Coordinates of C-alpha atoms and ligand atoms in Angstrom, one line a residue:
X15 CA 0.1 -0.1 -0.1
X16 CA 1.1 3.3 -0.7
X17 CA 0.5 5.0 2.8
X18 CA 1.5 3.0 5.9
X19 CA -2.0 3.2 7.2
X20 CA -2.6 0.5 9.8
X21 CA -5.5 -2.2 9.1
X22 CA -6.6 -4.0 12.4
X23 CA -8.7 -6.8 12.8
X24 CA -12.1 -6.6 14.5
X25 CA -10.9 -8.3 17.4
X26 CA -7.9 -6.3 18.0
X27 CA -8.0 -4.9 21.7
X28 CA -8.6 -1.1 22.2
X29 CA -5.2 -1.1 23.8
X30 CA -3.3 -2.8 21.0
X31 CA -5.3 -0.5 18.4
X32 CA -4.1 2.8 20.1
X33 CA -0.6 1.8 20.3
X34 CA -0.6 0.7 16.6
X35 CA -2.2 4.0 15.5
X36 CA 0.2 6.0 17.6
X37 CA 3.0 4.4 16.1
X38 CA 1.9 5.2 12.6
X39 CA 2.0 8.7 11.3
X40 CA -1.9 8.8 11.1
X41 CA -4.5 9.3 13.5
X42 CA -6.7 6.4 12.5
X43 CA -6.9 3.0 11.2
X44 CA -9.1 0.8 9.1
X45 CA -10.6 -2.1 10.5
X46 CA -11.0 -5.5 8.4
X47 CA -12.7 -8.9 9.2
X48 CA -10.9 -12.3 9.0
X49 CA -11.4 -12.3 5.3
X50 CA -10.0 -8.9 4.7
X51 CA -13.3 -7.3 4.2
X52 CA -13.6 -3.6 5.1
X53 CA -15.4 -3.1 8.6
X54 CA -15.0 0.5 9.2
X55 CA -12.6 3.1 10.5
X56 CA -11.2 3.9 14.1
X57 CA -9.8 7.1 15.3
X58 CA -7.5 7.2 18.0
X59 CA -9.4 10.1 19.6
X60 CA -12.7 7.9 19.7
X61 CA -10.7 5.1 21.5
X62 CA -9.4 7.2 24.0
X63 CA -12.9 8.9 24.7
X64 CA -14.1 5.1 25.0
X65 CA -11.6 4.4 27.6
X66 CA -12.3 7.6 29.6
X67 CA -15.9 6.8 29.6
X68 CA -15.2 3.3 31.2
X69 CA -14.2 1.0 28.1
X70 CA -11.8 -1.9 29.1
X71 CA -8.4 -1.8 27.4
X72 CA -8.7 -5.2 26.6
X73 CA -12.0 -5.1 24.8
X74 CA -11.8 -5.5 21.0
X75 CA -12.3 -2.5 18.9
X76 CA -15.6 -4.0 17.0
X77 CA -17.3 -3.8 20.6
X78 CA -18.1 -0.4 19.9
X79 CA -19.7 1.4 16.7
X80 CA -17.0 2.4 14.2
X81 CA -16.8 5.1 11.8
X82 CA -18.0 4.3 8.2
X83 CA -16.4 7.5 7.0
X84 CA -16.1 6.7 3.3
X85 CA -15.0 3.9 0.9
X86 CA -14.8 3.9 -2.8
X87 CA -15.9 0.8 -5.0
X88 CA -13.7 0.6 -7.8
X89 CA -12.9 4.5 -7.7
X90 CA -16.6 4.9 -8.8
X91 CA -16.3 8.3 -9.2
X92 CA -17.4 9.5 -12.5
X93 CA -16.9 13.1 -12.8
X94 CA -14.9 15.5 -11.5
X95 CA -17.9 17.1 -10.1
X96 CA -18.6 14.1 -7.8
X97 CA -15.0 14.2 -6.9
X98 CA -15.2 17.5 -5.7
X99 CA -18.1 17.0 -3.8
X100 CA -16.5 14.1 -1.9
X101 CA -13.4 16.0 -1.4
X102 CA -15.1 19.0 0.3
X103 CA -17.3 16.6 2.3
X104 CA -14.1 14.6 3.6
X105 CA -12.5 17.8 4.3
X106 CA -15.5 18.8 6.5
X107 CA -15.1 15.7 8.5
X108 CA -11.4 15.9 8.8
X109 CA -11.0 12.7 6.7
X110 CA -7.9 12.6 4.7
X111 CA -7.8 9.2 3.5
X112 CA -10.2 6.3 2.1
X113 CA -9.9 2.7 1.3
X114 CA -10.7 1.6 -2.2
X115 CA -12.4 -1.6 -2.0
X116 CA -13.3 -4.6 -4.6
X117 CA -16.6 -6.3 -5.4
X118 CA -16.1 -8.5 -2.3
X119 CA -15.4 -5.3 0.1
X120 CA -11.7 -6.3 0.3
X121 CA -9.3 -3.3 0.6
X122 CA -7.2 -3.0 -2.7
X123 CA -5.9 0.5 -2.0
X124 CA -6.0 3.5 0.0
X125 CA -6.2 7.1 -1.5
X126 CA -5.5 10.3 0.1
X127 CA -7.5 13.5 -0.8
X128 CA -4.7 14.6 -3.0
X129 CA -4.9 11.3 -4.9
X130 CA -8.6 12.0 -5.7
X131 CA -7.7 15.6 -6.6
X132 CA -5.1 14.4 -9.2
X133 CA -7.1 11.4 -10.5
X134 CA -10.0 13.6 -11.3
X135 CA -8.0 16.8 -12.0
X136 CA -9.8 18.5 -9.3
X137 CA -7.9 22.1 -9.2
X138 CA -5.9 22.4 -6.3
X139 CA -7.8 25.2 -4.2
X140 CA -6.2 26.9 -1.4
X141 CA -8.4 24.8 0.8
X142 CA -7.2 21.6 -0.5
X143 CA -3.8 22.6 -0.3
X144 CA -4.3 23.2 3.4
X145 CA -5.6 19.6 4.3
X146 CA -6.4 18.9 7.7
X147 CA -3.7 17.4 9.7
X148 CA -3.3 13.9 11.2
X149 CA -2.6 15.2 14.6
X150 CA -3.9 17.8 16.9
X151 CA -1.2 19.2 19.2
X152 CA -2.1 21.0 22.6
X153 CA 1.0 23.5 22.7
X154 CA 1.1 24.9 26.4
X155 CA 2.8 28.2 26.5
X156 CA 2.2 28.5 22.6
X157 CA 2.3 32.5 22.9
X158 CA 5.7 32.6 24.1
X159 CA 9.1 33.2 22.9
X160 CA 9.5 29.6 21.5
X161 CA 5.7 28.6 21.2
X162 CA 4.9 31.5 19.0
X163 CA 7.4 30.3 16.3
X164 CA 6.5 26.5 17.1
X165 CA 2.8 27.3 16.5
X166 CA 3.5 28.8 13.2
X167 CA 5.7 25.9 12.2
X168 CA 3.4 23.4 13.4
X169 CA 0.3 25.0 11.3
X170 CA 2.6 25.2 8.3
X171 CA 3.4 21.5 8.5
X172 CA -0.3 20.7 8.5
X173 CA -0.9 20.1 12.3
X174 CA -4.0 21.3 13.9
X175 CA -3.0 23.3 17.1
X176 CA -4.8 24.3 20.2
X177 CA -2.7 26.9 22.3
X178 CA -3.2 27.0 25.8
X179 CA -1.6 30.2 27.6
X180 CA -2.2 32.6 30.3
X181 CA -0.5 35.4 28.1
X182 CA 1.7 36.6 31.1
X183 CA 3.5 38.6 28.2
X184 CA 0.2 39.5 26.3
X185 CA -1.3 37.6 23.5
X186 CA 0.0 39.8 20.5
X187 CA 2.5 37.2 19.3
X188 CA -0.5 35.1 18.1
X189 CA -2.7 38.1 16.7
X190 CA -2.0 37.7 13.0
X191 CA -2.8 33.9 13.1
X192 CA -6.4 34.4 14.5
X193 CA -8.9 33.0 12.1
X194 CA -6.7 30.0 11.0
X195 CA -9.3 27.3 10.8
X196 CA -6.5 24.7 12.2
X197 CA -5.8 26.8 15.2
X198 CA -7.5 27.2 18.3
X199 CA -6.6 29.6 21.0
X200 CA -7.5 28.9 24.7
X201 CA -6.8 31.5 27.4
X202 CA -6.3 29.8 30.6
X203 CA -3.9 29.1 33.4
X204 CA -2.4 25.3 33.4
X205 CA -2.3 25.6 37.2
X206 CA -6.3 25.5 37.3
X207 CA -6.8 21.6 37.2
X208 CA -10.1 22.0 35.2
X209 CA -8.3 24.1 32.5
X210 CA -5.3 21.6 32.4
X211 CA -7.7 18.5 32.1
X212 CA -10.2 19.9 29.6
X213 CA -7.4 21.3 27.3
X214 CA -6.7 17.6 26.6
X215 CA -10.1 16.7 24.7
X216 CA -9.5 15.4 21.4
X217 CA -5.7 15.9 21.7
X218 CA -3.1 13.5 20.1
X219 CA 0.1 15.1 21.2
X220 CA 1.0 17.7 24.0
X221 CA 4.1 20.0 24.0
X222 CA 4.5 21.6 27.4
X223 CA 6.5 24.9 27.0
X224 CA 4.6 26.7 29.6
X225 CA 6.9 27.7 32.5
X226 CA 8.3 30.5 34.6
X227 CA 11.2 30.8 32.4
X228 CA 14.9 32.0 33.4
X229 CA 16.6 32.5 36.8
X230 CA 15.6 36.0 37.3
X231 CA 12.0 35.4 36.8
X232 CA 11.9 32.4 39.0
X233 CA 13.8 34.6 41.9
X234 CA 10.9 37.2 41.5
X235 CA 8.1 34.7 41.6
X236 CA 9.2 31.3 43.4
X237 CA 5.9 30.3 44.4
X238 CA 4.5 30.6 40.9
X239 CA 7.6 29.0 39.4
X240 CA 6.9 26.0 41.7
X241 CA 3.4 25.8 41.1
X242 CA 3.9 26.2 37.0
X243 CA 7.2 24.4 36.5
X244 CA 6.6 21.4 38.7
X245 CA 3.1 20.9 40.1
X246 CA 1.1 21.8 37.1
X247 CA 3.6 20.1 34.8
X248 CA 3.1 17.0 36.8
X249 CA -0.7 17.4 36.6
X250 CA -0.6 17.9 32.8
X251 CA 1.6 14.6 32.5
X252 CA -0.7 12.6 34.5
X253 CA -3.8 13.8 32.8
X254 CA -2.4 13.1 29.3
X255 CA -1.4 9.4 30.7
X256 CA -4.9 9.0 31.9
X257 CA -6.2 10.0 28.5
X258 CA -3.8 7.7 26.5
X259 CA -1.9 10.4 25.0
X260 CA 1.7 8.8 24.7
X261 CA 3.4 11.8 22.8
X262 CA 4.3 14.4 25.5
X263 CA 7.1 16.9 24.7
X264 CA 8.5 18.6 27.6
X265 CA 10.6 21.7 27.4
X266 CA 13.8 21.5 29.6
X267 CA 16.9 23.2 29.7
X268 CA 20.6 22.6 29.5
X269 CA 20.7 24.9 32.5
X270 CA 20.3 21.5 34.6
X271 CA 23.9 20.9 33.9
X272 CA 24.8 24.4 35.8
X273 CA 28.7 24.1 36.0
X274 CA 30.6 21.3 34.5
X275 CA 34.1 20.9 33.0
X276 CA 33.7 18.0 30.5
X277 CA 31.5 18.1 27.4
X278 CA 28.3 17.0 29.0
X279 CA 25.8 14.3 27.4
X280 CA 22.3 13.2 28.5
X281 CA 23.9 11.0 31.1
X282 CA 26.0 13.4 32.9
X283 CA 25.4 14.7 36.3
X284 CA 23.0 17.5 36.9
X285 CA 24.2 20.4 38.9
X286 CA 21.6 23.3 39.0
X287 CA 22.6 26.8 40.2
X288 CA 19.2 27.9 40.4
X289 CA 15.4 27.7 41.4
X290 CA 14.6 27.7 37.8
X291 CA 16.8 24.8 36.7
X292 CA 16.0 22.8 40.0
X293 CA 12.4 22.9 38.9
X294 CA 13.2 21.7 35.5
X295 CA 15.0 18.7 36.9
X296 CA 12.3 18.0 39.3
X297 CA 9.6 18.0 36.8
X298 CA 11.9 15.9 34.2
X299 CA 12.2 13.2 36.8
X300 CA 8.5 13.1 37.5
X301 CA 7.5 13.1 33.9
X302 CA 9.9 10.6 32.8
X303 CA 9.0 8.4 35.9
X304 CA 5.3 8.2 34.5
X305 CA 6.5 6.8 31.2
X306 CA 5.6 3.3 30.2
X307 CA 4.5 1.7 26.9
X308 CA 1.5 3.8 26.6
X309 CA 3.0 7.1 27.7
X310 CA 6.2 7.7 26.2
X311 CA 7.4 11.5 27.1
X312 CA 10.2 13.3 25.5
X313 CA 12.3 15.7 27.5
X314 CA 14.1 18.3 25.3
X315 CA 16.8 20.0 27.1
X316 CA 17.6 23.0 25.0
X317 CA 20.8 25.3 24.9
X318 CA 20.2 29.1 25.4
X319 CA 17.7 30.2 22.7
X320 CA 18.2 33.4 20.3
X321 CA 16.9 34.9 17.4
X322 CA 13.6 36.8 16.4
X323 CA 10.2 35.8 17.6
X324 CA 6.7 37.2 17.5
X325 CA 7.1 37.3 21.3
X326 CA 10.5 38.8 21.4
X327 CA 12.6 38.4 24.4
X328 CA 15.6 40.7 25.2
X329 CA 16.9 38.9 28.2
X330 CA 18.7 36.3 26.3
X331 CA 22.1 36.8 25.8
X332 CA 22.6 36.8 22.0
X333 CA 19.3 38.9 21.8
X334 CA 20.4 41.5 24.4
X335 CA 23.9 41.8 22.8
X336 CA 22.3 42.7 19.5
X337 CA 19.8 45.0 20.9
X338 CA 22.5 46.8 22.9
X339 CA 25.0 47.1 19.9
X340 CA 22.1 48.9 18.2
X341 CA 20.6 51.2 20.9
X342 CA 24.0 51.7 22.7
X343 CA 26.5 51.4 20.1
X344 CA 28.3 48.9 22.1
X345 CA 28.5 45.5 23.8
X346 CA 29.1 44.8 27.5
X347 CA 30.4 41.4 28.5
X348 CA 30.0 40.3 32.1
X349 CA 32.9 37.7 32.8
X350 CA 33.3 36.0 29.4
X351 CA 35.1 33.1 30.0
X352 CA 32.2 31.0 30.7
X353 CA 30.8 28.4 28.1
X354 CA 27.0 28.4 27.3
X355 CA 25.3 26.2 24.3
X356 CA 23.5 28.0 22.1
X357 CA 20.3 27.5 20.0
X358 CA 18.4 29.3 17.3
X359 CA 14.7 29.5 18.3
X360 CA 13.7 28.4 14.6
X361 CA 15.8 25.3 15.2
X362 CA 14.3 24.4 18.3
X363 CA 10.9 24.8 17.1
X364 CA 12.2 22.3 14.2
X365 CA 13.1 19.7 16.6
X366 CA 9.8 19.8 18.4
X367 CA 8.0 19.2 14.9
X368 CA 10.5 16.5 14.1
X369 CA 9.9 14.8 17.4
X370 CA 6.2 14.9 16.7
X371 CA 6.8 13.4 13.2
X372 CA 9.4 10.6 14.4
X373 CA 8.3 7.1 15.3
X374 CA 7.3 7.2 18.9
X375 CA 9.9 4.5 19.6
X376 CA 12.7 6.7 18.5
X377 CA 11.9 9.5 20.8
X378 CA 9.8 8.1 23.6
X379 CA 11.0 7.7 27.3
X380 CA 14.1 9.5 26.6
X381 CA 16.3 12.8 26.9
X382 CA 17.9 14.9 24.4
X383 CA 20.1 17.6 24.6
X384 CA 19.1 20.0 22.0
X385 CA 21.6 22.1 20.1
X386 CA 24.8 21.8 18.2
X387 CA 28.3 20.9 19.3
X388 CA 29.4 23.9 17.1
X389 CA 27.5 26.4 19.1
X390 CA 29.1 25.6 22.5
X391 CA 30.5 29.2 22.7
X392 CA 32.4 31.2 25.3
X393 CA 30.5 34.6 26.1
X394 CA 33.3 36.4 24.9
X395 CA 33.1 34.7 21.5
X396 CA 29.4 35.6 21.1
X397 CA 30.2 39.2 21.8
X398 CA 32.9 39.2 19.2
X399 CA 30.6 37.4 16.6
X400 CA 27.9 40.0 17.2
X401 CA 30.2 42.7 16.8
X402 CA 31.5 41.6 13.5
X403 CA 28.3 40.9 12.3
X404 CA 27.0 44.4 12.9
X405 CA 30.2 46.1 11.6
X406 CA 32.8 46.4 14.3
X407 CA 30.7 47.2 17.5
X408 CA 33.1 48.0 20.4
X409 CA 33.0 45.4 23.2
X410 CA 33.7 46.6 27.0
X411 CA 34.4 43.8 29.5
X412 CA 33.5 43.9 33.1
X413 CA 35.2 41.2 35.1
X414 CA 32.0 40.6 37.4
X415 CA 30.1 37.6 36.1
X416 CA 26.5 37.7 37.3
X417 CA 25.7 34.4 35.9
X418 CA 27.7 31.4 37.4
X419 CA 26.5 28.9 34.9
X420 CA 29.3 27.4 32.9
X421 CA 29.0 24.4 30.8
X422 CA 29.7 22.6 27.3
X423 CA 27.0 20.1 26.0
X424 CA 27.2 17.1 23.5
X425 CA 24.5 17.1 21.1
X426 CA 25.4 13.8 19.5
X427 CA 22.3 11.9 20.4
X428 CA 20.3 14.7 18.6
X429 CA 22.1 14.3 15.2
X430 CA 22.3 10.4 15.3
X431 CA 18.8 9.7 16.2
X432 CA 16.8 12.8 14.8
X433 CA 19.4 13.5 12.2
X434 CA 19.1 17.3 12.8
X435 CA 21.7 19.7 12.7
X436 CA 20.8 23.2 13.5
X437 CA 21.1 25.7 10.8
X438 CA 20.3 29.2 12.3
X439 CA 23.6 31.4 13.3
X440 CA 24.3 33.9 16.1
X441 CA 25.7 36.4 13.1
X442 CA 22.3 35.9 11.0
X443 CA 20.0 36.2 14.3
X444 CA 21.9 39.5 15.3
X445 CA 21.5 41.1 11.8
X446 CA 17.8 40.1 11.8
X447 CA 17.1 41.2 15.3
X448 CA 18.8 44.9 14.3
X449 CA 16.7 44.9 11.0
X450 CA 13.6 44.5 13.2
X451 CA 14.7 47.3 15.4
X452 CA 15.5 49.6 12.7
X453 CA 12.5 48.9 10.7
X454 CA 10.1 50.0 13.6
X455 CA 8.8 46.4 14.1
X456 CA 10.2 46.6 17.7
X457 CA 9.8 50.2 18.6
X458 CA 11.0 50.3 22.0
X459 CA 13.2 47.3 23.1
X460 CA 13.4 48.9 26.7
X461 CA 9.7 47.8 27.6
X462 CA 9.4 45.7 30.4
X463 CA 7.4 43.1 28.3
X464 CA 10.5 41.7 26.3
X465 CA 11.9 40.9 30.0
X466 CA 10.5 37.9 31.6
X467 CA 11.6 38.8 35.3
X468 CA 9.0 42.1 35.0
X469 CA 5.9 39.9 34.3
X470 CA 4.4 42.7 32.3
X471 CA 1.7 42.4 29.7
X472 CA 0.8 46.2 29.2
X473 CA -0.6 47.0 26.0
X474 CA 1.6 49.5 23.9
Ligands
LIG530 N1 14.3 30.8 26.2 C1 15.4 29.8 26.2 O1 16.4 30.1 26.2 C2 15.3 28.5 26.8 C3 16.1 27.6 27.0 C4 15.9 26.3 27.4 C5 14.7 25.8 27.7 N2 13.5 26.6 27.5 C6 12.3 26.3 27.9 O2 11.5 26.5 26.8 C7 10.1 26.9 27.4 C8 9.6 28.0 26.7 O3 10.5 29.1 26.9 P1 10.2 30.6 26.3 O4 11.5 31.3 26.2 O5 9.3 30.6 25.1 O6 9.4 31.4 27.5 P2 8.5 32.5 27.4 O7 8.3 33.1 29.0 O8 8.3 33.4 26.4 O9 7.0 31.5 27.2 C9 6.3 30.9 28.3 C10 4.8 31.1 28.2 O10 4.1 30.2 28.8 C11 3.2 30.9 29.2 N3 2.8 30.4 30.7 C12 3.4 30.5 32.1 N4 2.6 30.2 32.9 C13 1.7 29.6 32.3 C14 0.6 29.0 33.0 N5 0.7 28.9 34.2 N6 -0.4 28.5 32.0 C15 -0.3 28.8 30.7 N7 0.6 29.4 30.3 C16 1.3 29.9 31.0 C17 3.4 32.3 29.4 O11 2.3 33.4 29.3 C18 4.1 32.3 28.0 O12 3.6 32.7 27.0 C19 10.2 27.0 28.9 O13 9.8 25.8 29.2 C20 11.7 27.1 29.0 O14 12.1 26.5 30.2 C21 13.7 28.1 27.0

């Protein structure tokens, strides 16, 4: 068959069906009887709903009504008009594939919406180009620095997205996405148990980005940090497990390594130097500890992010230096000798998408450092690269180091398993940030909204 869609037997257990569908790139499977005759279709979301409402995991899928969305006998559409009607109906119901059956009802082929458009020369309209995706992803913290980039990338790759965010730093980062039929935006606080659980309805995969992010912000609001970064994270992971949602991507940080001499891989000892890093370690442990064959979380320990985002932050080293070069005509370096792994925000978002697209067994129940060996930099080097990129901006040095983190990280596992090597560069990002300042896209980089520790969401 052209598409690796799962075909299940009628007596396949619900548990087994969920596992097989989750390990395929699609959100549903066709069911056949012993003679191979098409019996209907099951969507993983329906199976999850059955379990939540009391079905037993060992019951067969045919114990409950199946979907009989569509099937096509001998590709029996005669005119492009019939094909167009079928396509628009399938789209409305979020169906991307249909089985072609022979006169005995056996599946001979599977066709996608695109195949039908091509076969019957139905013109590709904007709507057919934007096919409903197989998976619906909950992005908690989707309005943030990374989240607003990731949400756009997921939509562009055909995923349906529900963002849950309390908009600590305003909701403007998602403004120009409003109206996208594949995006649902929910304003809510993950710390509210009801909000946390109801956000999971009909979700196939969860990305948890929401947190109080950065050492200074967690210092200012320690209680909110513990509530959000550990307790709410734990509740969301537990609720996801109870909903049989196996893909759970947890945003962690290379700050968990704190200080270290060697080049640190995923098994290196952790050495947190802040409340922020300690909360990230605790939730990593809790979430990974819940992992089993049904709930397969992935922990992504990212380097310090940089680059332009619809929710801009100027409290990240590359972004700060680039902005100061433009505003003050100079870069100030504190310390300078300390190592820090850096990662472009576009690259970070790409890794999340690849984890959602990867086979579950390749990424589930594991930790990945996310970054590139080549982007382990000393802070002094970062200043020099930015200075050169921006035409030789002067650098001044202050020996006092306000941030004790100093670590180099190995990203070999990311490139071995996900085959991904980051492509964004510090100099490119510095130029892009300055371009956005010069053109007035960002009018006043001193506004508190660009710095997490001010917790500011005031309108301009
Ligand atoms: N930025 C980095 O350098 C970096 C590096 C490594 C890891 N990370 C991790 O990546 C994730 C995203 O970081 P970011 O830089 O995008 O941060 P950010 O502060 O820009 O975004 C966090 C988002 O979460 C939302 N949020 C916070 N608490 C919430 C709650 N209780 N309920 C709902 N929404 C809530 C905020 O409103 C915000 O939109 C974080 O988990 C962070 O720890 C970031």
